[in-house]
Amino acid sequence: MWSTFLMFAWKNMTRRIKTTGPLFLCVLVSVFAIVLVWSSYDMAKGGVELSRTRMSADVMVYPYETELDDASMLYSGIAQSVYMDADIIGRLSNGYAERVVSQFYLQTLPTAGCCTVMEEMRLVGVDWEEDLTVRSYLKGADIDTLDMQEVILGGNIDIETENTMILNMPVRVAGVLETTGTYLDDSIVLSMEQLRQLAKVNFPASYFGGRAPMDLVTCALVELKEGVDPQEYIRSVEDVQARKVLISSTADTVQDEIMVLFRLLAGTAAVILLLCVAALFSQMQALIHSRYREIGYLRSIGVCRRDVYKMFVLEIGIIVLAAGVLASAAGLTAARSVIEWIRQYMSLPLGGWSGGAILVHFGGGLLLTVSVSAVSAAVPLCRAVRMPPQEAMTRGEL
Amino acid sequence: MAGGHIKIDNVSKKFTDLMGGENPAVDRVSLDIRPGEFVCLMGPSGCGKTTLLRIIAGLLEPDSGELFLDEEPIHGPGCERGLVFQDPELFQWMNVEQNVAFGLKARKVYAQQKENVQRYIDMVGLTGFEKALPHHLSGGMQQRTAFARALINQPKVLLLDEPFGALDAFTRVALQERLIDLWKNFGYTAVMVTHDVEEAVVLATKIVVMSDRPATVEKIFDNDLAYPRDRDSSASIALKKDILNVLHLKNGFPNTL
């Protein structure tokens, strides 16, 4: 019986393409808009929260000369040839600080050759034992020490694990980081000592302003003692000539920016949804009205009301679910592109997406599809099926 | 299959127009149609005979009165009452075989009775056209498909709403003969609405002449002529004249109707 209903539904759909087509489009556009905004928002919000949770540092310190804003420095970590003296670490370590660690950024040379890293990539030197940011993102088992010639790859780095050379040094991949949506995804992490040595060998001294790389750091990350007010700490290191960023307030600012942007997008999506739902109502009405005679005829040959319902629910279900599946999948795919696009204009961490999150958003898209379609189809369908067969037969087409 | 016994008891039906005015269509009609009878409903155009047929089919609910099929009250359509319309009303995207099989599928008995599909197609003379789409068939062939589709459900009652009204004279005569064969073979009760007096005389065992709107039973003619009936026999002509007289005298309609 279901095969008959299915065949009936399919034939009806394909031969009434002028009615079913717009219906399909309405569902497609509305669900796509909602899934796109919802997924993008969750992805961005997840990225901020992940960064905030994982990053145990409270304050970030970096040179005044860096041409980046706080959020960009925190999330994009764009490697710039701007360094500060390493002795700043000692001056930042006062009674308020639990520990102070430094990072040294560099980039691979833009040369290509056999067994070398082909593209210019960011290198991040860290003090692995004391690290406050990178280590918490490590996939799999923790690594106690990061030996010389060992590297950790960011989530987006795709290079061979064997025979890889970085700055003319053969390296071994010791681990891979989770995708964070921050600069770490496109970075290769080495021990800071190793990276400074590579910098000394491969880059001219002028690159570091004539100073020795061993005496320089790119930034410092400070973890404060329990209960210390970050503002108080910043006041206590006022004399240190570097820019100090409160990590939590920067994350709040980014989150606020995300909220403003996504409120705008959500508003647009809501308007699209409203317009599409209005169109959907009208399309459903038209679809069912044009079938009165068919309903009447089916009833006249003894097909019971429940089976007529089934037939129409199946037909409408095929159209809207096909549109819903397509819209949800497209919305999820496009969300990533939207985030990337937004990141070009503002510093935005991008949370990694688990299979569960994808399922939730996909399922949400389908739920929205079913709800909107059920609401718009219920009234005209009930009215049509409850109509006396004779009245139904004198209206609509077969 | 055995024919059904239809009892119509004091049935009335009126329609309401857009201005709220009431238009009575059927007024206190009572009929007793015995199992296996072939009844033709005749009357002036628009008198309400089709309304009565649709009430029997369950497509319309009467305002008052009751109907029974084998002593069971009729409320709504049912597959024990097959319907054939003037327009064959075939599903245009289904071929002959699929159209005929649809009734079985709708009743969820296709698996058990699928061999009947070919049998009924053969019976209505459409062998070789199983895969043809309706728009590739002549009007008569489409109507035969509609007969097969109605009969495959093995109804106790076959309701026919001017089934030959849109056909040419040759096809009509051929289908009338086939209808008689089918009726004799299956033994169902047939109720047919027609405007054609000769058709009623050739087919029916009982002819119910109805009055102008609202329809009431004007006169019932029993037709005991033996099948196959000769259209030009004196008995047929005499019966035709009697029917026409009832129609003509009461309503002032010409004999052509």
XYZ file of C-alpha atoms in Angstrom:
655
model
C 0.000 0.000 0.000
C 2.789 2.398 0.884
C 4.379 1.806 -2.503
C 1.087 2.823 -4.153
C 0.874 5.948 -1.995
C 4.508 6.696 -2.721
C 4.028 6.292 -6.459
C 0.849 8.388 -6.290
C 2.662 11.088 -4.330
C 5.654 11.104 -6.664
C 3.528 11.302 -9.809
C 1.452 14.111 -8.328
C 4.537 16.038 -7.331
C 6.243 15.783 -10.666
C 3.200 16.613 -12.753
C 2.311 19.651 -10.626
C 5.767 21.118 -10.662
C 4.436 24.682 -10.847
C 2.831 24.220 -7.435
C 5.274 21.837 -5.813
C 8.328 23.737 -7.069
C 7.565 26.992 -5.210
C 6.597 24.940 -2.141
C 9.994 23.249 -2.268
C 11.704 26.632 -2.693
C 9.866 28.229 0.230
C 10.966 25.474 2.588
C 14.466 25.467 1.141
C 15.023 29.206 1.563
C 13.499 29.539 5.029
C 15.243 26.504 6.536
C 18.523 27.410 4.855
C 18.437 30.937 6.326
C 17.683 29.737 9.828
C 20.183 26.852 9.837
C 22.858 29.098 8.375
C 22.501 31.800 11.030
C 21.990 29.357 13.880
C 25.002 27.222 12.912
C 27.250 30.219 12.282
C 26.300 31.734 15.625
C 26.907 28.504 17.522
C 30.214 27.996 15.755
C 31.432 31.492 16.621
C 30.096 31.415 20.180
C 31.578 27.963 20.695
C 34.952 29.242 19.542
C 34.965 32.099 22.040
C 33.860 29.862 24.876
C 36.394 27.199 23.984
C 39.180 29.742 23.906
C 38.072 31.241 27.191
C 37.843 27.842 28.889
C 41.031 26.402 27.579
C 43.208 29.465 27.884
C 44.227 29.656 31.501
C 46.156 32.905 31.074
C 44.537 36.061 32.440
C 46.672 38.752 30.844
C 48.523 38.897 27.567
C 51.463 41.270 27.085
C 52.915 42.196 23.720
C 54.934 45.017 22.133
C 53.355 48.409 21.489
C 54.722 48.268 17.960
C 52.486 45.376 16.981
C 49.990 46.627 14.436
C 47.099 44.528 15.687
C 44.188 45.143 18.004
C 43.789 43.111 21.156
C 41.288 40.629 19.766
C 43.358 40.061 16.642
C 46.449 39.471 18.690
C 44.606 37.074 20.935
C 42.779 35.094 18.266
C 44.556 35.647 14.987
C 48.110 35.698 16.410
C 49.345 36.912 13.074
C 53.113 36.517 13.095
C 54.712 39.891 12.944
C 58.356 40.707 13.091
C 57.829 42.643 16.280
C 59.563 41.419 19.392
C 60.291 42.595 22.895
C 63.146 41.845 25.230
C 62.910 38.546 27.050
C 63.891 40.155 30.340
C 60.388 41.609 30.427
C 59.297 38.226 31.785
C 61.136 38.837 34.985
C 59.524 42.252 35.405
C 56.053 40.794 34.860
C 56.586 38.145 37.528
C 55.553 39.905 40.710
C 53.579 38.923 43.765
C 50.274 38.838 41.877
C 51.412 36.452 39.152
C 51.238 32.696 39.578
C 53.423 32.207 36.501
C 54.480 34.063 33.400
C 55.298 32.258 30.173
C 56.442 33.616 26.858
C 55.955 32.727 23.208
C 58.152 33.407 20.218
C 56.515 33.680 16.791
C 58.298 33.224 13.486
C 57.376 32.079 10.053
C 58.813 29.557 7.629
C 60.746 30.927 4.692
C 58.674 31.361 1.562
C 60.770 28.875 -0.374
C 59.822 25.491 -1.636
C 61.885 22.436 -2.243
C 62.088 18.737 -1.755
C 60.884 17.613 1.627
C 60.339 21.133 2.960
C 57.195 22.772 4.104
C 55.808 24.133 0.860
C 53.957 27.197 2.068
C 54.804 30.023 4.371
C 53.580 28.955 7.797
C 53.502 30.418 11.255
C 55.888 28.918 13.790
C 55.132 29.291 17.459
C 57.810 28.675 20.010
C 56.572 27.813 23.473
C 57.991 26.762 26.783
C 56.170 23.429 26.727
C 56.504 22.586 30.416
C 55.070 25.957 31.503
C 52.689 26.552 28.604
C 49.280 28.134 29.324
C 47.577 27.948 25.940
C 48.792 25.403 23.403
C 49.098 22.322 25.566
C 45.437 22.190 26.564
C 44.437 21.740 22.903
C 46.648 18.710 22.326
C 44.765 15.799 20.796
C 45.190 12.463 22.520
C 47.607 11.810 25.369
C 49.540 14.691 26.878
C 53.245 15.043 26.092
C 55.496 15.810 29.040
C 58.311 17.378 27.093
C 58.744 18.720 23.599
C 62.159 17.628 22.472
C 64.335 19.494 20.017
C 63.318 18.661 16.444
C 59.825 17.706 17.620
C 56.835 19.709 16.427
C 53.130 19.880 17.216
C 50.878 20.638 14.255
C 47.885 22.963 14.309
C 44.496 21.529 13.337
C 44.617 22.884 9.791
C 48.210 21.910 9.017
C 48.433 19.056 6.587
C 52.013 17.957 6.040
C 53.716 14.598 5.889
C 54.729 13.262 9.261
C 57.921 11.781 7.813
C 60.834 13.555 6.137
C 59.581 17.045 6.828
C 62.022 19.919 7.015
C 61.269 23.218 8.670
C 63.765 26.023 8.149
C 66.199 23.400 6.807
C 65.885 21.246 9.921
C 64.411 17.759 9.798
C 61.539 17.522 12.263
C 59.367 14.816 13.744
C 55.651 15.317 14.378
C 54.993 14.628 18.047
C 51.309 15.533 18.125
C 48.411 17.386 16.583
C 46.212 20.096 18.104
C 42.431 20.191 18.008
C 40.832 22.762 15.727
C 40.376 25.917 17.797
C 39.374 28.569 15.341
C 42.365 30.619 16.445
C 45.852 31.234 15.087
C 46.863 27.847 16.496
C 45.079 26.021 13.690
C 47.523 27.349 11.146
C 50.624 27.144 13.327
C 53.450 24.706 13.890
C 54.502 24.568 17.498
C 58.124 23.993 18.499
C 60.080 24.412 21.660
C 60.946 28.087 22.033
C 64.658 27.359 22.385
C 64.679 25.373 19.162
C 62.762 28.030 17.279
C 65.079 30.806 18.443
C 68.077 28.773 17.232
C 66.405 28.264 13.848
C 65.687 31.993 13.712
C 69.334 32.770 14.372
C 70.549 30.399 11.638
C 67.958 31.162 8.946
C 67.152 34.853 9.346
C 69.467 37.855 9.101
C 70.084 39.778 12.333
C 68.338 42.786 10.759
C 65.098 40.830 10.889
C 65.268 41.137 14.681
C 66.480 44.727 14.719
C 70.038 43.662 15.275
C 69.164 41.871 18.477
C 69.821 38.178 19.188
C 66.678 36.003 18.856
C 67.676 34.218 22.052
C 66.992 37.497 23.952
C 63.557 38.144 22.397
C 59.951 37.071 22.877
C 56.791 37.911 20.887
C 54.374 37.938 23.772
C 53.991 36.966 27.387
C 51.037 35.276 29.019
C 50.393 35.815 32.710
C 48.380 33.529 34.963
C 47.352 35.373 38.100
C 47.050 33.995 41.577
C 43.609 33.008 42.855
C 41.499 36.074 43.719
C 43.787 38.671 42.167
C 41.996 41.435 40.297
C 43.523 41.593 36.772
C 43.176 45.395 36.746
C 45.216 45.602 39.925
C 47.909 43.464 38.352
C 47.988 45.664 35.259
C 48.444 48.703 37.472
C 51.298 46.915 39.267
C 53.211 46.440 35.996
C 52.485 49.890 34.610
C 56.153 50.618 34.183
C 56.629 47.668 31.784
C 56.694 49.212 28.309
C 54.312 46.846 26.517
C 50.661 46.565 25.785
C 48.680 44.585 28.355
C 45.441 42.883 27.404
C 42.863 41.447 29.743
C 42.030 38.166 28.075
C 38.592 37.745 29.654
C 37.432 41.259 28.746
C 38.738 40.830 25.203
C 36.767 37.615 24.929
C 33.713 39.480 26.247
C 34.187 42.212 23.661
C 34.482 39.661 20.865
C 31.412 37.871 22.148
C 29.502 41.167 22.240
C 30.559 41.897 18.664
C 29.416 38.437 17.639
C 26.085 39.001 19.361
C 25.472 42.301 17.553
C 26.375 40.799 14.206
C 24.280 37.707 14.719
C 21.306 39.663 15.998
C 21.314 41.434 12.664
C 21.635 38.150 10.803
C 18.980 36.507 12.977
C 16.629 39.413 12.278
C 17.178 38.998 8.552
C 16.653 35.248 8.813
C 13.476 35.792 10.824
C 12.096 38.123 8.147
C 12.974 35.556 5.465
C 11.319 32.833 7.546
C 8.164 34.914 8.007
C 7.901 35.721 4.310
C 8.533 32.116 3.366
C 6.024 30.803 5.879
C 3.418 33.194 4.481
C 4.246 31.966 0.980
C 4.220 28.387 2.240
C 0.683 28.832 3.603
C -0.470 30.109 0.261
C 1.327 27.341 -1.653
C -0.097 24.625 0.602
C -3.549 26.107 0.170
C -3.104 26.146 -3.612
C -1.678 22.625 -3.686
C -4.512 21.158 -1.664
C -7.261 23.245 -3.244
C -6.262 22.054 -6.691
C -6.693 18.497 -5.463
C -10.248 18.713 -4.118
C -11.641 16.747 -6.996
C -9.004 14.070 -6.588
C -9.770 13.821 -2.878
C -13.467 13.595 -3.663
C -12.868 10.939 -6.266
C -10.616 8.884 -3.987
C -13.270 9.055 -1.282
C -15.955 8.096 -3.788
C -14.181 4.850 -4.670
C -13.994 3.928 -1.021
C -10.582 5.222 0.043
C -11.030 6.141 3.699
C -10.205 9.571 5.109
C -7.179 8.254 6.974
C -5.658 6.886 3.770
C -6.287 10.156 1.932
C -4.520 11.931 4.807
C -1.652 9.470 4.540
C -1.378 10.052 0.815
C -1.188 13.818 1.152
C 1.062 13.767 4.197
C 3.405 11.503 2.261
C 3.377 13.775 -0.743
C 3.902 16.965 1.235
C 6.399 15.134 3.417
C 8.537 14.118 0.449
C 8.641 17.689 -0.858
C 9.375 19.415 2.425
C 11.781 16.811 3.774
C 13.786 16.835 0.549
C 13.934 20.620 0.793
C 14.674 20.461 4.521
C 17.534 17.970 4.136
C 19.031 19.992 1.311
C 18.573 23.287 3.159
C 20.034 21.958 6.421
C 23.056 20.464 4.672
C 23.595 23.623 2.633
C 23.089 25.807 5.709
C 25.689 23.851 7.671
C 28.168 23.978 4.793
C 27.602 27.662 4.179
C 27.925 28.472 7.896
C 31.611 27.656 7.782
C 32.117 29.926 4.784
C 30.178 32.701 6.515
C 32.398 32.406 9.581
C 35.504 32.531 7.394
C 34.106 35.555 5.603
C 33.306 37.309 8.887
C 36.804 36.519 10.155
C 38.227 38.598 7.361
C 36.633 41.641 8.986
C 36.833 40.842 12.670
C 38.912 38.608 14.890
C 36.756 35.629 15.503
C 37.715 32.315 16.972
C 36.039 29.414 15.225
C 35.024 26.491 17.353
C 35.716 23.041 16.066
C 32.527 21.155 15.193
C 31.796 17.765 16.618
C 29.596 15.197 14.916
C 27.071 15.776 17.695
C 26.839 19.502 16.990
C 26.356 18.831 13.274
C 23.595 16.342 14.062
C 21.888 18.806 16.417
C 21.862 21.566 13.792
C 20.836 19.191 11.010
C 18.091 17.740 13.186
C 17.014 21.240 14.186
C 16.708 22.180 10.527
C 14.540 19.148 9.875
C 12.427 19.829 12.948
C 11.852 23.383 11.749
C 10.908 22.020 8.315
C 8.390 19.586 9.746
C 6.913 22.148 12.161
C 6.490 24.915 9.611
C 5.072 22.537 7.017
C 2.730 20.823 9.462
C 1.364 24.168 10.651
C 0.823 25.453 7.127
C -0.646 22.217 5.720
C -2.831 21.127 8.627
C -5.788 23.469 8.171
C -6.270 23.235 4.373
C -5.676 19.478 4.392
C -8.148 18.819 7.213
C -10.729 21.015 5.511
C -10.249 19.228 2.195
C -10.432 15.717 3.593
C -13.439 16.480 5.768
C -15.313 18.047 2.869
C -18.209 15.913 1.600
C -16.879 13.919 -1.399
C -19.513 15.371 -3.718
C -18.502 18.944 -2.858
C -14.840 18.066 -3.229
C -15.461 16.472 -6.614
C -17.079 19.566 -8.026
C -14.013 21.659 -7.185
C -10.378 21.461 -8.223
C -8.905 19.157 -10.832
C -8.193 15.469 -11.042
C -20.981 -11.886 -6.301
C -24.553 -11.201 -5.164
C -26.369 -7.941 -5.712
C -27.203 -5.661 -2.827
C -30.640 -4.697 -1.612
C -31.091 -0.927 -1.539
C -33.855 0.569 0.494
C -34.474 4.297 0.200
C -36.869 5.561 2.815
C -38.370 9.028 2.519
C -35.098 10.705 1.500
C -34.967 14.471 0.965
C -32.100 16.768 0.035
C -31.935 20.471 -0.543
C -29.060 22.800 -1.409
C -28.470 26.291 -0.111
C -27.399 28.982 -2.555
C -25.049 31.887 -1.837
C -27.973 34.157 -0.885
C -29.159 31.632 1.673
C -32.078 30.488 -0.474
C -33.007 26.816 -0.351
C -33.245 24.711 -3.507
C -34.908 21.369 -2.854
C -33.425 18.674 -5.107
C -34.951 15.464 -3.831
C -38.231 15.347 -1.972
C -39.319 12.391 0.142
C -38.248 9.689 -2.276
C -38.795 6.087 -1.279
C -37.598 3.175 -3.401
C -36.981 -0.461 -2.887
C -34.339 -1.827 -5.239
C -34.082 -5.567 -4.961
C -30.847 -7.533 -5.291
C -29.789 -8.031 -8.914
C -32.196 -5.476 -10.334
C -31.132 -3.040 -13.038
C -32.828 0.278 -12.270
C -32.720 3.324 -14.489
C -33.509 6.740 -13.009
C -35.028 9.054 -15.582
C -36.400 12.529 -15.428
C -36.094 16.048 -16.765
C -32.672 17.615 -16.809
C -31.746 19.026 -13.388
C -34.594 17.281 -11.620
C -32.378 15.713 -8.933
C -31.842 12.153 -10.171
C -28.042 12.508 -10.075
C -28.368 13.925 -6.563
C -30.308 10.808 -5.581
C -27.635 8.569 -7.146
C -24.901 10.415 -5.242
C -26.841 10.045 -2.019
C -26.919 6.278 -2.664
C -23.172 6.435 -3.378
C -22.626 8.192 -0.057
C -21.120 11.253 -1.692
C -23.914 13.364 -0.226
C -25.720 13.010 3.079
C -29.518 13.342 2.877
C -31.158 16.064 4.956
C -33.820 13.647 6.053
C -34.781 10.050 5.502
C -32.657 6.957 5.546
C -30.919 4.635 3.114
C -29.926 1.054 3.646
C -27.778 -1.391 1.779
C -28.635 -4.907 2.868
C -30.221 -3.391 5.951
C -27.037 -1.519 6.874
C -27.465 2.290 6.925
C -25.471 4.150 4.287
C -23.221 6.898 5.639
C -20.468 7.907 3.264
C -18.862 6.127 0.341
C -17.862 2.493 0.413
C -16.214 0.031 -1.898
C -19.330 -2.205 -1.902
C -20.822 0.517 -4.133
C -18.899 0.988 -7.370
C -19.244 4.260 -9.221
C -18.915 5.039 -12.908
C -19.213 8.673 -13.962
C -20.061 10.234 -17.298
C -16.429 11.333 -17.491
C -14.254 8.258 -16.884
C -12.195 10.177 -14.259
C -9.107 8.061 -14.815
C -5.772 8.967 -13.301
C -4.058 10.285 -16.389
C -0.552 9.355 -15.257
C -1.490 5.716 -14.670
C -1.855 3.181 -17.434
C -4.935 0.996 -17.839
C -3.530 -1.762 -15.650
C -2.556 0.656 -12.862
C -5.921 2.415 -12.998
C -7.772 -0.879 -12.723
C -5.482 -2.098 -9.935
C -5.857 1.129 -7.940
C -9.127 0.049 -6.325
C -7.508 -3.139 -5.038
C -4.519 -1.226 -3.733
C -6.743 1.325 -2.019
C -8.528 -1.569 -0.300
C -5.166 -3.147 0.556
C -6.074 -6.442 -1.147
C -3.875 -6.115 -4.216
C -1.441 -8.842 -3.159
C -4.264 -11.390 -2.800
C -6.224 -10.393 -5.890
C -3.713 -9.078 -8.393
C -4.534 -11.816 -10.907
C -8.013 -10.252 -11.132
C -6.576 -7.162 -12.812
C -5.944 -8.955 -16.101
C -9.228 -10.825 -15.785
C -11.266 -7.622 -15.550
C -9.263 -5.961 -18.306
C -10.058 -8.957 -20.527
C -13.669 -8.832 -19.459
C -14.159 -5.244 -20.618
C -12.363 -6.009 -23.870
C -9.144 -4.093 -23.322
C -6.729 -6.989 -23.743
C -3.538 -5.663 -25.279
C -4.058 -2.150 -23.902
C -2.847 -2.858 -20.382
C 0.105 -0.487 -20.623
C -1.698 2.249 -22.537
C -2.164 5.641 -20.909
C -5.723 7.049 -20.818
C -5.002 9.828 -23.305
C -3.955 7.189 -25.830
C -7.385 5.524 -25.632
C -10.710 6.393 -27.238
C -13.583 7.657 -25.067
C -15.226 4.242 -25.133
C -12.034 2.485 -24.107
C -11.538 4.950 -21.275
C -15.058 4.284 -20.090
C -14.433 0.526 -20.238
C -11.352 1.076 -18.074
C -13.562 2.949 -15.612
C -15.991 -0.037 -15.621
C -13.140 -2.451 -14.934
C -11.867 -0.241 -12.138
C -15.305 -0.106 -10.521
C -16.039 -3.802 -10.990
C -12.718 -5.156 -9.742
C -13.791 -4.278 -6.215
C -16.674 -6.710 -6.749
C -19.312 -4.224 -5.602
C -22.787 -5.321 -4.570
C -24.143 -2.236 -6.305
C -22.898 -0.532 -9.439
C -23.925 3.112 -9.658
C -23.768 4.638 -13.121
C -24.101 8.355 -13.689
C -24.872 8.740 -17.387
C -21.870 6.556 -18.254
C -22.546 6.638 -22.002
C -23.608 10.291 -22.203
C -20.392 11.485 -23.815
C -19.985 8.615 -26.281
C -20.929 8.335 -29.935
C -23.944 6.222 -30.889
C -21.948 3.184 -32.082
C -19.782 3.021 -29.002
C -22.782 3.578 -26.784
C -24.680 0.619 -28.236
C -21.592 -1.614 -28.005
C -20.994 -0.644 -24.380
C -24.662 -1.096 -23.476
C -24.417 -4.695 -24.671
C -21.202 -5.236 -22.739
C -22.784 -3.730 -19.631
C -25.659 -6.182 -19.851
C -23.184 -9.062 -20.192
C -21.251 -7.899 -17.170
C -24.401 -7.391 -15.122
C -25.640 -10.873 -15.992
C -22.234 -12.394 -15.204
C -21.711 -10.669 -11.895
C -25.265 -10.343 -10.660
C -24.719 -6.950 -9.039
C -27.515 -4.485 -8.531
C -27.254 -1.626 -11.008
C -28.647 1.883 -10.609
C -28.141 4.084 -13.619
C -29.020 7.704 -14.319
C -29.816 8.296 -17.985
C -31.572 10.774 -20.227
C -31.924 8.272 -23.008
C -35.328 6.532 -22.917
C -34.267 3.868 -25.417
C -31.195 3.093 -23.307
C -33.382 2.657 -20.239
C -35.743 0.348 -22.136
C -32.861 -1.780 -23.481
C -31.027 -2.079 -20.168
C -33.326 -1.770 -17.165
C -35.550 -4.197 -15.357
C -37.164 -1.258 -13.620
C -37.440 2.336 -14.848
C -38.110 5.034 -12.279
C -39.434 8.229 -13.846
C -38.949 11.216 -11.631
C -40.770 14.530 -11.569
C -39.272 17.925 -12.265
C -37.297 19.501 -9.425
C -37.562 18.611 -6.630
C -37.371 14.977 -7.690
C -40.170 12.745 -6.528
C -41.021 9.335 -7.875
C -43.528 9.963 -10.671
C -43.998 6.447 -11.954
C -42.172 3.127 -11.876
C -42.200 0.905 -14.963
C -41.335 -2.746 -14.637
C -39.600 -4.025 -17.747
C -39.849 -7.781 -18.142
C -38.691 -7.977 -21.749
C -36.247 -10.767 -22.406
C -32.541 -10.089 -23.062
C -31.120 -9.419 -25.553
C -33.749 -6.796 -26.217
C -34.802 -5.717 -29.633
C -34.880 -1.945 -29.740
C -37.473 -1.942 -32.496
C -39.824 -4.564 -31.148
C -43.387 -3.436 -30.596
C -43.079 -4.039 -26.848
C -39.996 -1.865 -26.622
C -41.602 0.891 -28.646
C -44.761 0.721 -26.562
C -42.807 1.001 -23.310
C -40.789 3.878 -24.706
C -43.996 5.696 -25.616
C -45.420 5.159 -22.157
C -42.316 6.594 -20.525
C -42.206 9.544 -22.891
C -45.854 10.221 -22.254
C -45.274 10.407 -18.539
C -42.390 12.769 -19.036
C -44.026 14.810 -21.761
C -47.464 15.137 -20.243
C -46.320 16.106 -16.808
C -43.456 18.393 -17.646
C -44.081 19.621 -21.141
C -40.677 18.340 -22.299
C -40.215 17.231 -25.913
C -39.711 13.516 -26.477
C -36.043 14.058 -27.198
C -35.434 15.232 -23.603
